Coordinates of C-alpha atoms in Angstrom, one line a residue:
Chain A
M235 CA -4.4 -12.1 25.3
S236 CA -4.9 -12.0 21.6
K237 CA -4.2 -14.4 18.9
L238 CA -2.4 -13.9 15.6
E239 CA -3.9 -15.6 12.6
A240 CA -3.4 -15.6 8.8
L241 CA -6.9 -14.5 7.6
T242 CA -8.5 -12.9 4.6
G243 CA -10.4 -9.7 5.3
N244 CA -13.6 -11.7 4.8
A245 CA -12.6 -14.3 7.3
A246 CA -11.5 -11.6 9.8
V247 CA -14.9 -10.1 9.6
A248 CA -16.6 -13.5 9.9
N249 CA -14.6 -14.1 13.1
A250 CA -15.7 -10.7 14.5
M251 CA -19.3 -11.9 13.8
R252 CA -18.6 -15.2 15.5
Q253 CA -17.2 -13.4 18.6
I254 CA -20.0 -10.9 18.6
N255 CA -22.5 -13.8 18.4
P256 CA -25.4 -11.7 17.1
D257 CA -29.0 -12.9 17.7
V258 CA -29.9 -12.8 14.0
V259 CA -27.9 -12.7 10.8
A260 CA -29.9 -12.5 7.6
A261 CA -28.0 -12.6 4.4
Y262 CA -28.2 -13.6 0.8
P263 CA -25.9 -16.6 0.3
I264 CA -25.0 -16.3 -3.4
T265 CA -22.9 -14.0 -5.5
P266 CA -22.5 -11.0 -5.1
Q267 CA -22.2 -12.1 -1.5
T268 CA -18.7 -12.5 -0.1
S269 CA -17.1 -15.5 1.6
T270 CA -17.8 -13.8 5.0
V271 CA -21.3 -15.3 5.0
Q272 CA -20.0 -18.7 3.9
T273 CA -17.5 -18.7 6.7
F274 CA -20.1 -17.5 9.2
S275 CA -22.5 -20.3 8.1
E276 CA -19.7 -22.8 9.0
F277 CA -19.6 -21.2 12.5
V278 CA -23.4 -21.6 12.7
A279 CA -23.2 -25.3 11.5
D280 CA -20.4 -26.0 14.0
G281 CA -22.5 -24.6 16.9
L282 CA -20.0 -21.9 17.7
V283 CA -22.7 -19.2 17.7
D284 CA -26.3 -19.1 18.9
T285 CA -27.3 -16.9 16.0
E286 CA -30.6 -17.4 14.1
F287 CA -29.1 -17.5 10.6
V288 CA -31.6 -16.7 7.9
T289 CA -30.6 -17.3 4.3
V290 CA -33.0 -15.3 2.1
E291 CA -33.8 -15.2 -1.6
S292 CA -32.5 -11.7 -2.3
E293 CA -30.5 -8.9 -0.7
H294 CA -33.7 -6.8 -0.5
S295 CA -35.2 -9.6 1.7
A296 CA -31.9 -9.8 3.7
M297 CA -32.1 -6.2 4.8
S298 CA -35.9 -6.5 5.3
A299 CA -35.4 -9.5 7.6
C300 CA -32.7 -7.5 9.4
V301 CA -35.0 -4.6 10.0
G302 CA -37.7 -6.8 11.4
A303 CA -35.4 -8.6 13.7
S304 CA -33.8 -5.4 14.9
A305 CA -37.2 -3.8 15.5
A306 CA -38.0 -6.9 17.6
G307 CA -35.0 -6.0 19.7
A308 CA -32.4 -8.4 18.4
R309 CA -28.7 -7.7 17.8
V310 CA -28.5 -8.0 14.0
M311 CA -25.8 -8.3 11.5
T312 CA -25.5 -8.9 7.7
A313 CA -23.0 -8.7 4.9
T314 CA -23.1 -7.6 1.3
S315 CA -21.2 -6.1 -1.6
A316 CA -21.7 -4.2 -4.8
N317 CA -24.9 -5.0 -6.6
G318 CA -26.2 -6.8 -3.5
L319 CA -26.2 -3.5 -1.7
A320 CA -27.8 -1.9 -4.7
L321 CA -30.7 -4.4 -4.5
M322 CA -31.1 -3.6 -0.8
W323 CA -31.5 0.0 -1.6
E324 CA -35.1 0.7 -0.5
I325 CA -34.6 -1.1 2.9
V326 CA -31.1 0.5 3.5
Y327 CA -33.0 3.8 4.0
I328 CA -35.7 2.1 6.0
A329 CA -33.2 0.5 8.4
A330 CA -31.7 3.9 9.2
S331 CA -35.1 5.7 9.4
N332 CA -36.4 3.1 11.8
R333 CA -33.3 3.6 13.8
C334 CA -32.2 -0.1 13.6
P335 CA -28.7 -0.5 14.9
I336 CA -27.8 -3.2 12.3
V337 CA -24.1 -3.8 11.6
M338 CA -23.3 -4.6 8.0
S339 CA -20.0 -5.7 6.5
L340 CA -19.7 -4.1 3.1
V341 CA -17.0 -5.3 0.8
N342 CA -16.6 -2.4 -1.7
R343 CA -16.9 -3.5 -5.3
A344 CA -17.9 -2.0 -8.6
L345 CA -21.5 -1.7 -9.7
S346 CA -22.7 -3.2 -13.0
A347 CA -22.8 -2.5 -16.0
P348 CA -20.5 -3.9 -17.5
I349 CA -20.3 -6.8 -15.1
N350 CA -17.3 -6.4 -12.8
I351 CA -16.5 -8.1 -9.5
H352 CA -13.5 -6.1 -8.5
C353 CA -12.9 -3.2 -6.1
D354 CA -14.2 0.4 -6.3
H355 CA -16.3 2.5 -4.0
S356 CA -19.4 3.0 -6.2
D357 CA -21.5 0.8 -4.0
V358 CA -20.9 2.6 -0.7
M359 CA -20.9 6.1 -2.2
G360 CA -24.5 5.3 -3.3
M361 CA -25.6 4.9 0.3
R362 CA -23.9 8.1 1.6
D363 CA -27.2 9.9 2.1
S364 CA -29.1 7.0 3.5
G365 CA -28.5 7.7 7.2
W366 CA -26.0 4.9 7.9
I367 CA -22.8 5.4 9.8
I368 CA -20.0 4.4 7.4
L369 CA -16.5 3.3 8.5
M370 CA -13.7 2.6 6.1
S371 CA -10.9 0.1 6.7
E372 CA -7.4 -0.1 5.3
N373 CA -7.0 -3.9 5.8
G374 CA -8.7 -6.9 7.4
Q375 CA -7.4 -5.9 10.9
E376 CA -9.1 -2.6 10.7
A377 CA -12.3 -4.1 9.4
Y378 CA -12.3 -6.6 12.2
D379 CA -11.7 -4.0 14.9
S380 CA -14.3 -1.7 13.4
M381 CA -16.9 -4.5 13.3
V382 CA -16.5 -4.9 17.1
Q383 CA -16.7 -1.1 17.7
A384 CA -19.7 -0.8 15.3
V385 CA -21.9 -2.8 17.6
R386 CA -21.3 -0.3 20.4
I387 CA -21.6 2.7 18.1
G388 CA -24.9 1.7 16.5
E389 CA -26.5 0.5 19.8
H390 CA -25.6 3.6 21.8
P391 CA -28.9 5.1 23.1
D392 CA -28.0 8.5 21.7
V393 CA -27.3 7.0 18.3
L394 CA -29.4 4.0 17.3
L395 CA -28.3 4.0 13.7
P396 CA -27.1 1.2 11.4
V397 CA -23.3 1.0 10.8
A398 CA -21.6 -0.2 7.6
V399 CA -18.0 -1.4 7.9
C400 CA -16.2 -1.2 4.6
Q401 CA -13.1 -2.8 3.1
D402 CA -11.8 -3.1 -0.4
G403 CA -13.1 -6.0 -2.5
F404 CA -10.5 -8.6 -3.3
I405 CA -7.6 -6.3 -2.4
T406 CA -8.1 -6.9 1.3
S407 CA -11.3 -9.0 1.4
H408 CA -9.6 -11.9 -0.3
A409 CA -6.0 -11.3 0.7
L410 CA -4.5 -13.4 3.4
E411 CA -2.8 -11.1 6.0
R412 CA -1.8 -11.2 9.6
V413 CA -4.8 -10.4 11.8
E414 CA -4.7 -10.1 15.6
L415 CA -8.0 -11.5 17.0
L416 CA -9.2 -10.6 20.4
E417 CA -10.2 -13.3 22.8
D418 CA -13.9 -14.2 22.5
E419 CA -14.5 -13.0 26.1
E420 CA -12.8 -9.7 25.4
V421 CA -15.2 -9.0 22.5
Q422 CA -18.2 -10.0 24.6
D423 CA -17.1 -7.8 27.5
F424 CA -16.5 -4.9 25.2
I425 CA -19.8 -5.1 23.4
G426 CA -21.9 -6.0 26.4
T427 CA -25.5 -7.2 26.3
Y428 CA -27.8 -5.4 24.0
A429 CA -30.7 -3.9 25.9
P430 CA -33.1 -2.6 23.3
Q431 CA -35.2 0.3 24.4
W432 CA -37.9 0.0 21.8
S433 CA -38.5 -3.6 21.3
L434 CA -41.6 -4.7 19.4
L435 CA -41.7 -7.7 21.7
D436 CA -42.1 -5.6 24.8
L437 CA -45.8 -6.3 24.9
D438 CA -46.5 -4.2 28.0
N439 CA -45.3 -1.1 26.1
P440 CA -46.5 -1.5 22.5
K441 CA -44.5 0.2 19.8
T442 CA -45.0 0.9 16.1
Y443 CA -42.3 1.0 13.5
G444 CA -42.7 2.6 10.1
P445 CA -46.3 3.7 10.1
L446 CA -47.8 6.5 7.9
D447 CA -46.1 9.7 8.8
F448 CA -47.1 12.6 6.6
Y449 CA -46.5 16.3 6.8
D450 CA -47.5 16.2 10.4
Y451 CA -44.4 14.5 11.8
Y452 CA -42.2 13.0 9.0
Y453 CA -40.0 16.1 9.0
E454 CA -39.4 15.9 12.8
H455 CA -38.4 12.3 12.4
K456 CA -35.8 13.2 9.8
R457 CA -34.6 16.0 12.1
Q458 CA -34.2 13.4 14.8
Q459 CA -32.0 11.3 12.4
V460 CA -29.8 14.3 12.1
E461 CA -29.5 14.6 15.8
A462 CA -28.6 10.9 16.0
M463 CA -25.9 11.4 13.3
E464 CA -24.5 14.4 15.2
N465 CA -24.4 12.3 18.4
A466 CA -22.6 9.5 16.5
H467 CA -19.7 11.8 15.9
G468 CA -18.8 12.0 19.6
V469 CA -19.8 8.4 20.3
I470 CA -17.5 7.0 17.5
A471 CA -14.5 8.8 19.2
E472 CA -15.5 7.7 22.7
I473 CA -15.7 4.0 21.6
A474 CA -12.5 4.2 19.6
D475 CA -10.8 5.6 22.6
E476 CA -12.1 2.9 24.9
F477 CA -11.1 0.2 22.3
G478 CA -7.6 1.7 22.0
K479 CA -7.1 1.8 25.7
K480 CA -8.2 -1.8 26.1
F481 CA -6.6 -3.4 23.1
G482 CA -3.8 -1.1 22.1
R483 CA -5.0 -0.3 18.5
S484 CA -6.1 3.3 18.1
Y485 CA -8.7 4.6 15.8
G486 CA -10.2 8.0 15.1
Y487 CA -12.0 9.9 12.4
L488 CA -8.7 10.2 10.5
E489 CA -5.2 8.9 10.6
E490 CA -2.4 11.3 9.9
Y491 CA 0.9 9.9 8.4
R492 CA 4.0 12.1 8.3
M493 CA 1.9 15.2 8.1
D494 CA 3.7 17.3 10.7
D495 CA 5.8 19.4 8.3
A496 CA 4.1 18.2 5.1
D497 CA 3.7 20.7 2.3
V498 CA 1.2 18.6 0.4
V499 CA -1.2 16.0 1.6
V500 CA -3.1 13.2 -0.2
V501 CA -6.4 12.2 1.2
A502 CA -7.3 8.5 0.7
A503 CA -9.5 5.8 2.2
N504 CA -9.4 2.0 2.5
S505 CA -6.5 -0.1 1.1
T506 CA -5.1 2.7 -1.1
A507 CA -4.1 4.5 2.1
G508 CA -1.6 1.7 2.8
T509 CA -0.1 1.9 -0.7
A510 CA 0.0 5.7 -0.4
R511 CA 2.0 5.3 2.8
T512 CA 4.7 3.4 0.8
A513 CA 4.7 6.3 -1.7
V514 CA 5.1 8.8 1.1
D515 CA 8.1 7.0 2.5
D516 CA 9.8 6.8 -0.9
L517 CA 9.2 10.6 -1.5
R518 CA 10.3 11.5 2.0
D519 CA 13.6 9.6 1.2
E520 CA 14.0 12.1 -1.7
G521 CA 13.5 14.9 0.8
L522 CA 10.0 15.9 -0.4
K523 CA 7.7 17.0 2.4
V524 CA 4.6 14.9 1.7
G525 CA 2.0 13.5 4.0
L526 CA -1.1 11.3 4.0
L527 CA -4.5 11.7 5.5
K528 CA -6.5 8.5 5.8
L529 CA -10.2 8.9 6.2
R530 CA -11.7 6.3 8.5
V531 CA -15.1 7.7 9.2
F532 CA -17.0 8.7 6.0
R533 CA -20.4 9.1 7.7
P534 CA -20.8 11.3 9.8
F535 CA -18.4 13.3 7.6
P536 CA -15.7 14.7 10.0
A537 CA -15.6 18.1 8.2
K538 CA -14.0 20.1 11.1
E539 CA -11.4 17.5 11.8
L540 CA -10.4 17.3 8.1
A541 CA -10.2 21.1 7.9
E542 CA -8.1 21.3 10.9
A543 CA -5.7 18.5 9.8
L544 CA -5.4 20.1 6.3
S545 CA -5.2 23.8 7.3
S546 CA -1.5 24.1 7.1
A547 CA -1.1 22.2 3.8
E548 CA 0.0 24.1 0.8
A549 CA -1.9 21.8 -1.6
I550 CA -4.2 18.8 -1.3
A551 CA -5.1 15.9 -3.6
V552 CA -8.0 13.6 -3.0
L553 CA -8.0 10.0 -4.2
D554 CA -11.6 9.0 -5.2
R555 CA -12.4 5.4 -6.1
S556 CA -15.7 6.3 -7.7
I557 CA -17.3 8.9 -9.9
S558 CA -20.3 11.0 -9.0
F559 CA -21.5 11.3 -12.6
G560 CA -22.8 14.8 -13.4
S561 CA -21.4 16.3 -10.3
M562 CA -19.2 19.4 -10.3
D563 CA -16.5 18.5 -12.9
N564 CA -17.6 14.8 -12.9
S565 CA -15.4 14.3 -9.9
G566 CA -15.5 11.9 -7.0
P567 CA -17.9 12.3 -4.0
L568 CA -15.1 12.5 -1.5
F569 CA -13.6 15.5 -3.4
T570 CA -16.8 17.5 -3.7
E571 CA -17.6 17.0 -0.1
L572 CA -14.1 17.8 1.2
A573 CA -13.8 20.8 -1.1
A574 CA -17.1 22.2 0.3
A575 CA -16.0 21.4 3.9
L576 CA -12.7 23.2 3.5
A577 CA -14.4 26.2 1.9
L578 CA -16.9 26.5 4.7
Q579 CA -14.2 26.1 7.3
G580 CA -12.2 28.9 5.7
V581 CA -9.3 26.7 4.6
N582 CA -8.3 28.2 1.3
V583 CA -5.8 25.6 -0.1
P584 CA -5.5 24.5 -3.7
I585 CA -7.1 21.1 -4.2
A586 CA -7.3 18.6 -6.9
D587 CA -9.2 15.3 -7.4
Y588 CA -7.8 12.1 -8.7
V589 CA -10.4 9.4 -9.6
Y590 CA -8.6 6.0 -9.8
G591 CA -9.0 2.3 -9.7
L592 CA -12.5 1.8 -11.0
G593 CA -13.5 -1.8 -11.4
G594 CA -10.4 -3.0 -9.7
R595 CA -7.8 -1.2 -11.9
D596 CA -4.6 -1.4 -9.9
I597 CA -3.0 1.6 -8.4
A598 CA 0.8 1.3 -7.9
P599 CA 2.9 3.4 -5.5
G600 CA 4.5 5.0 -8.7
E601 CA 1.1 6.5 -9.7
I602 CA 0.5 7.9 -6.2
E603 CA 4.0 9.4 -6.4
R604 CA 2.9 11.1 -9.6
V605 CA -0.1 12.5 -7.7
Y606 CA 2.3 13.9 -5.1
R607 CA 4.6 15.5 -7.6
E608 CA 1.7 17.1 -9.4
T609 CA 0.3 18.4 -6.1
L610 CA 3.7 19.8 -5.3
E611 CA 3.5 21.7 -8.6
M612 CA 0.0 22.9 -7.6
A613 CA 1.4 24.2 -4.4
E614 CA 3.8 26.4 -6.5
T615 CA 1.1 27.8 -8.8
G616 CA -1.4 28.1 -5.9
E617 CA -4.3 27.2 -8.3
S618 CA -6.8 24.4 -7.8
R619 CA -7.2 21.9 -10.6
G620 CA -10.2 19.9 -11.7
V621 CA -10.5 16.1 -11.8
T622 CA -7.8 13.8 -13.3
Y623 CA -8.7 10.2 -14.2
L624 CA -5.6 8.4 -13.1
G625 CA -4.6 5.3 -14.9
V626 CA -7.3 5.3 -17.6
R627 CA -6.6 4.8 -21.3
E628 CA -7.8 7.9 -23.2
Chain B
M73 CA 15.8 -11.4 4.7
A74 CA 15.3 -8.5 2.5
Q75 CA 12.8 -5.9 3.7
L76 CA 10.1 -7.0 1.3
T77 CA 10.2 -10.0 -1.1
E78 CA 7.5 -10.2 -3.8
I79 CA 6.7 -13.6 -5.2
R80 CA 4.5 -14.6 -8.2
W81 CA 3.2 -18.1 -8.7
H82 CA 2.1 -19.5 -12.1
G83 CA 0.2 -22.7 -12.4
R84 CA -3.0 -24.2 -13.7
G85 CA -6.3 -24.4 -11.9
G86 CA -6.3 -27.5 -9.7
Q87 CA -2.6 -27.7 -9.1
G88 CA -2.8 -26.1 -5.7
V89 CA -1.3 -22.7 -6.6
V90 CA -3.5 -20.8 -4.1
T91 CA -2.9 -23.4 -1.4
A92 CA 0.8 -23.1 -1.9
G93 CA 0.6 -19.3 -1.3
Q94 CA -1.5 -19.9 1.8
L95 CA 0.9 -22.4 3.2
L96 CA 3.7 -20.0 2.7
A97 CA 1.7 -17.3 4.5
E98 CA 0.9 -19.6 7.4
T99 CA 4.5 -20.6 7.7
A100 CA 5.5 -16.9 7.7
L101 CA 3.0 -16.3 10.4
G102 CA 4.5 -19.0 12.6
T103 CA 8.0 -17.6 12.2
G104 CA 6.9 -14.0 13.1
Q105 CA 7.2 -12.6 9.5
Y106 CA 4.6 -10.4 7.8
F107 CA 2.9 -11.6 4.7
Q108 CA 0.2 -11.1 2.1
A109 CA -1.2 -13.8 -0.1
F110 CA -3.7 -13.2 -2.8
P111 CA -4.7 -14.8 -6.1
D112 CA -5.5 -13.2 -9.4
Y113 CA -9.3 -13.5 -9.5
G114 CA -10.8 -14.2 -12.9
P115 CA -12.8 -17.0 -14.4
E116 CA -11.5 -20.0 -12.5
R117 CA -11.4 -23.3 -14.4
M118 CA -9.6 -26.5 -13.9
G119 CA -6.5 -26.5 -16.1
A120 CA -6.6 -22.8 -17.0
P121 CA -3.5 -20.7 -16.3
I122 CA -3.7 -18.9 -13.0
R123 CA -1.5 -16.7 -11.0
A124 CA -1.1 -16.1 -7.3
F125 CA 1.0 -13.6 -5.3
T126 CA 2.8 -13.6 -2.0
R127 CA 4.6 -10.8 -0.2
L128 CA 7.0 -11.6 2.7
S129 CA 8.7 -9.1 5.0
D130 CA 10.2 -8.7 8.4
E131 CA 8.1 -5.6 8.8
P132 CA 4.4 -4.7 8.5
I133 CA 3.3 -4.5 4.8
N134 CA 1.4 -1.4 3.9
I135 CA 1.4 -1.7 0.1
H136 CA -1.8 -3.1 -1.4
S137 CA -1.1 -2.9 -5.1
Q138 CA -0.6 -5.8 -7.5
I139 CA 2.9 -7.3 -7.8
E140 CA 4.3 -6.0 -11.2
E141 CA 8.0 -6.6 -10.6
P142 CA 8.4 -9.8 -8.6
D143 CA 11.7 -10.8 -6.9
V144 CA 10.8 -14.5 -7.3
V145 CA 8.7 -16.4 -9.9
L146 CA 7.6 -20.0 -9.4
V147 CA 6.2 -22.0 -12.3
L148 CA 4.3 -25.1 -11.2
D149 CA 3.4 -26.4 -14.6
P150 CA 6.1 -27.0 -17.3
T151 CA 3.6 -26.5 -20.1
L152 CA 3.3 -22.8 -19.1
L153 CA 6.8 -22.1 -20.3
G154 CA 6.6 -20.6 -23.7
T155 CA 2.8 -20.1 -23.4
V156 CA 2.5 -17.6 -20.5
P157 CA 5.0 -14.7 -20.1
V158 CA 6.3 -16.1 -16.8
T159 CA 9.3 -13.9 -16.5
E160 CA 7.4 -10.6 -17.2
G161 CA 8.5 -8.0 -14.8
L162 CA 10.9 -10.4 -13.0
V163 CA 13.6 -8.2 -11.6
E164 CA 17.1 -8.5 -13.2
D165 CA 18.6 -10.2 -10.1
G166 CA 15.4 -12.2 -9.5
V167 CA 15.0 -15.9 -8.9
L168 CA 13.1 -18.1 -11.3
V169 CA 12.1 -21.6 -10.0
V170 CA 10.5 -23.8 -12.6
N171 CA 8.9 -27.3 -12.6
S172 CA 10.8 -28.7 -15.6
S173 CA 12.6 -31.8 -16.7
Q174 CA 15.0 -29.6 -18.6
S175 CA 18.2 -28.2 -17.2
P176 CA 18.4 -24.6 -15.8
D177 CA 20.3 -23.6 -19.0
D178 CA 17.5 -24.9 -21.2
V179 CA 15.0 -23.0 -19.0
R180 CA 17.0 -19.8 -19.6
E181 CA 16.9 -20.6 -23.3
V182 CA 13.1 -21.0 -23.4
T183 CA 12.3 -18.1 -21.1
G184 CA 15.0 -15.7 -22.2
F185 CA 15.8 -14.9 -18.6
R186 CA 19.6 -14.4 -18.7
T187 CA 20.3 -12.7 -15.4
G188 CA 19.5 -13.6 -11.8
K189 CA 19.2 -17.2 -10.8
V190 CA 17.3 -20.0 -12.4
F191 CA 16.4 -23.2 -10.6
A192 CA 14.8 -26.3 -12.2
V193 CA 13.3 -29.4 -10.7
D194 CA 11.2 -32.1 -12.2
A195 CA 8.3 -31.5 -9.7
S196 CA 5.8 -33.4 -11.9
H197 CA 7.9 -36.5 -11.9
I198 CA 8.4 -36.2 -8.1
A199 CA 4.7 -35.6 -7.5
I200 CA 3.7 -38.6 -9.6
E201 CA 6.3 -40.9 -8.0
E202 CA 5.6 -39.9 -4.4
M203 CA 1.9 -39.0 -4.5
G204 CA 0.6 -40.7 -7.6
R205 CA -0.9 -37.4 -8.8
E206 CA 0.6 -34.5 -10.6
I207 CA -0.1 -31.9 -7.9
T208 CA 3.1 -29.9 -7.8
N209 CA 2.5 -27.4 -5.1
T210 CA 4.3 -29.2 -2.3
P211 CA 7.4 -30.2 -4.3
M212 CA 7.6 -26.6 -5.6
L213 CA 7.5 -25.3 -2.1
G214 CA 10.5 -27.5 -1.3
A215 CA 12.3 -26.1 -4.4
F216 CA 11.4 -22.6 -3.3
V217 CA 12.9 -23.1 0.2
A218 CA 16.1 -24.5 -1.3
A219 CA 16.3 -21.7 -4.0
T220 CA 15.6 -18.7 -1.8
G221 CA 16.1 -19.7 1.9
L222 CA 13.3 -17.2 2.7
I223 CA 11.7 -19.6 5.1
E224 CA 13.0 -22.5 7.2
M225 CA 12.4 -26.0 5.9
E226 CA 11.6 -27.2 9.4
A227 CA 8.9 -24.5 9.9
L228 CA 7.4 -25.3 6.5
T229 CA 7.3 -29.0 7.2
E230 CA 5.5 -28.4 10.5
E231 CA 3.0 -26.1 8.8
L232 CA 2.4 -28.5 6.0
R233 CA 1.7 -31.3 8.5
A234 CA -0.6 -29.1 10.5
W235 CA -2.4 -27.9 7.4
F236 CA -3.1 -31.3 6.0
T237 CA -3.9 -33.1 9.3
G238 CA -7.6 -34.0 9.3
K239 CA -7.8 -33.1 5.6
I240 CA -5.9 -36.1 4.1
S241 CA -4.7 -39.4 5.3
E242 CA -1.4 -39.8 7.3
E243 CA -0.1 -41.8 4.3
A244 CA -0.8 -38.9 2.0
I245 CA 0.8 -36.4 4.4
Q246 CA 3.9 -38.5 4.4
A247 CA 3.9 -38.6 0.6
N248 CA 3.6 -34.8 0.5
L249 CA 6.5 -34.4 3.0
R250 CA 8.7 -36.7 0.9
A251 CA 7.9 -34.7 -2.2
L252 CA 8.7 -31.5 -0.4
K253 CA 12.1 -32.8 0.7
R254 CA 13.0 -34.5 -2.5
A255 CA 12.4 -31.4 -4.6
A256 CA 14.5 -29.4 -2.2
D257 CA 17.3 -31.9 -2.6
E258 CA 17.0 -32.4 -6.4
V259 CA 16.5 -28.8 -7.5
Q260 CA 19.3 -27.7 -9.9
E261 CA 20.7 -24.2 -10.1
G262 CA 22.1 -22.8 -13.3

C-alpha cells in the first residue's frame, strides 16, 4: 500500500532518506543547501530515523565525512546543489575512487558567477567524469523512486560506486506535486541490510583506503573503476526492473514518448522532458510525427540504447541545459556525447543542439515546438546544424 | 473541470500567498485532482510584492514551465492594483478575483480587464473583523471557490482545519473558517 502526498521534490527526497534510514548523513546545512537537509534534520530531531546526522562547516567537509563513514562500512547519504557540489569537488572524485557507495541528492542549479540560485545543469555536468553514477529525474516522484533504487545500485558488490540523483532546482525541487510514497517497510525490504565487504572497522581483516598508489597500481585501480561502471549498466536495469515489478513504476536508461513512427526526436532530461511531452502532444494534434526521448541515466552513458532508439529518426535535436565552454561549437555536453555515440554506432542522422534555460530561464512548450519545427526542416535538408542558444537575448 | 487550469496569485510577503497555494494543492490531493504549486523565488521580504502559481487538473500534469497565460488571477492585496501588472497574460475569458473594497466595475476600470469575469471582495475588512489581522489568504480562498467552483468548499474547509490544527488555536481556526465562508458569501461579480 502506498500513500499519496502533496510534496515538493526536496521533501519527497527527504522522505526517501527517512525511509532508507541511513547510518550516516553528513551535510552542510546552509545555502546553497536545499530544504531536503532541513526536512531530514526534522526527522532526526523527531526520532524517526537512527541516523548519525553530521552538520559540517563546508561541502568539502560534508563529502569528506561521507567518505570516511562509507569506508567504515556505513550506509551514507548526503545532499547538495550548485556551488555546494563545486566546493565538494576534490572529494567527489575521491568518493568514487575509493568505491564508496554514497547516495547524494543533487538539485541542479546554476554555478556562479554571476550569483544565481535557479536551475540549470552546469553543476552535474561538471562531475560527469568523476566516476559517479548519475540519474536524472523529471519530477519529485522520479527523484524519490531513484533515491530508493540508488542505494541498491551503489551497494551492489559488482558496482560499489557513489550515485547522484538529480532533479531540477526550484522547478521540481520547490514545486508541490503529487507524490506516491511507498510504505516504510516496502522501502526497507527493497533496500535490505547493507553488508559492507570492505569495512575499515573489520579489525580482523584490516583494510587501507586511499594510500599512495603510483605508476605501479594506480592505473589498474582506474581500470577497475571502468569495470564497475560497466557493471553498473546492467545493475541499473536489473534494479529498475525489480522496482517496477514490485511497485508498478517502471524505469530504464531512457523513456520513449510517442516515438514509434516519429520522424524527428528531441532528447531531453529532467523537468524539461515533461514540458516537451506537452509540446509533442500539441504537435501530434497537428499531424506532425514527433517524439521525445527522455534520458534518465546520464552515467553510465547508455550509448547503445540511445543509438538504437534514435536509429530510425530522420533528424534529432538535443536540449542541453548547460554549455561546455570551448567544446566543439560551444555546445552542451549532452550533445557532444550523443553525437559521438551516434557516429560510433553508425547512426547517420542529422542532429542539432539547443542550449536553453541557463540560470533558470524558463522554457515554454512554444519554444520546444519551435525546436521540433526546425528539426523537421533539418530532416528535409538532411544536414546537421550547430548549436542554437534558445531563448537568449542577442 | 477544464483539463488544466492555471492560476496566478499576487500578494505581499507575509500575507500567506504561498500557504494559500499549498492549501489549494492539499485540497486538490484530497479530491483526487492533480496539481502543482510553486512560488516565484526571488528576494523574499515582508511586504514586498510576490507571486505564486498553481496548476489544477483532472489528469497528470507534465508541463513544468512558468505560467505566462493564467486562467485565474487572485490579488490578495488591494494596494497591488495599479502598481503590479496583475492582469498581464490573463486569458481573455479568464477570471480575476481581487481583494478590494471597490466594486467589480471599478476594478475593471483600474485594471483595464474588460473581458472575462471580475470578482471583488473586501477580504482585508473581513480578515480584520474575523481574525484581527490583515491576513487575506483564507478569505481569498473562499472567494476563489465561489468565483471558480474549481474545488468544493467542504473539501477546502476540511483541509484548512487539518492544516491549521496544532499550528494555531481552535479559536483562530474558527476565525479563519468564518473568514473563508464570509468571503465566499460576500464576493461580488461584475
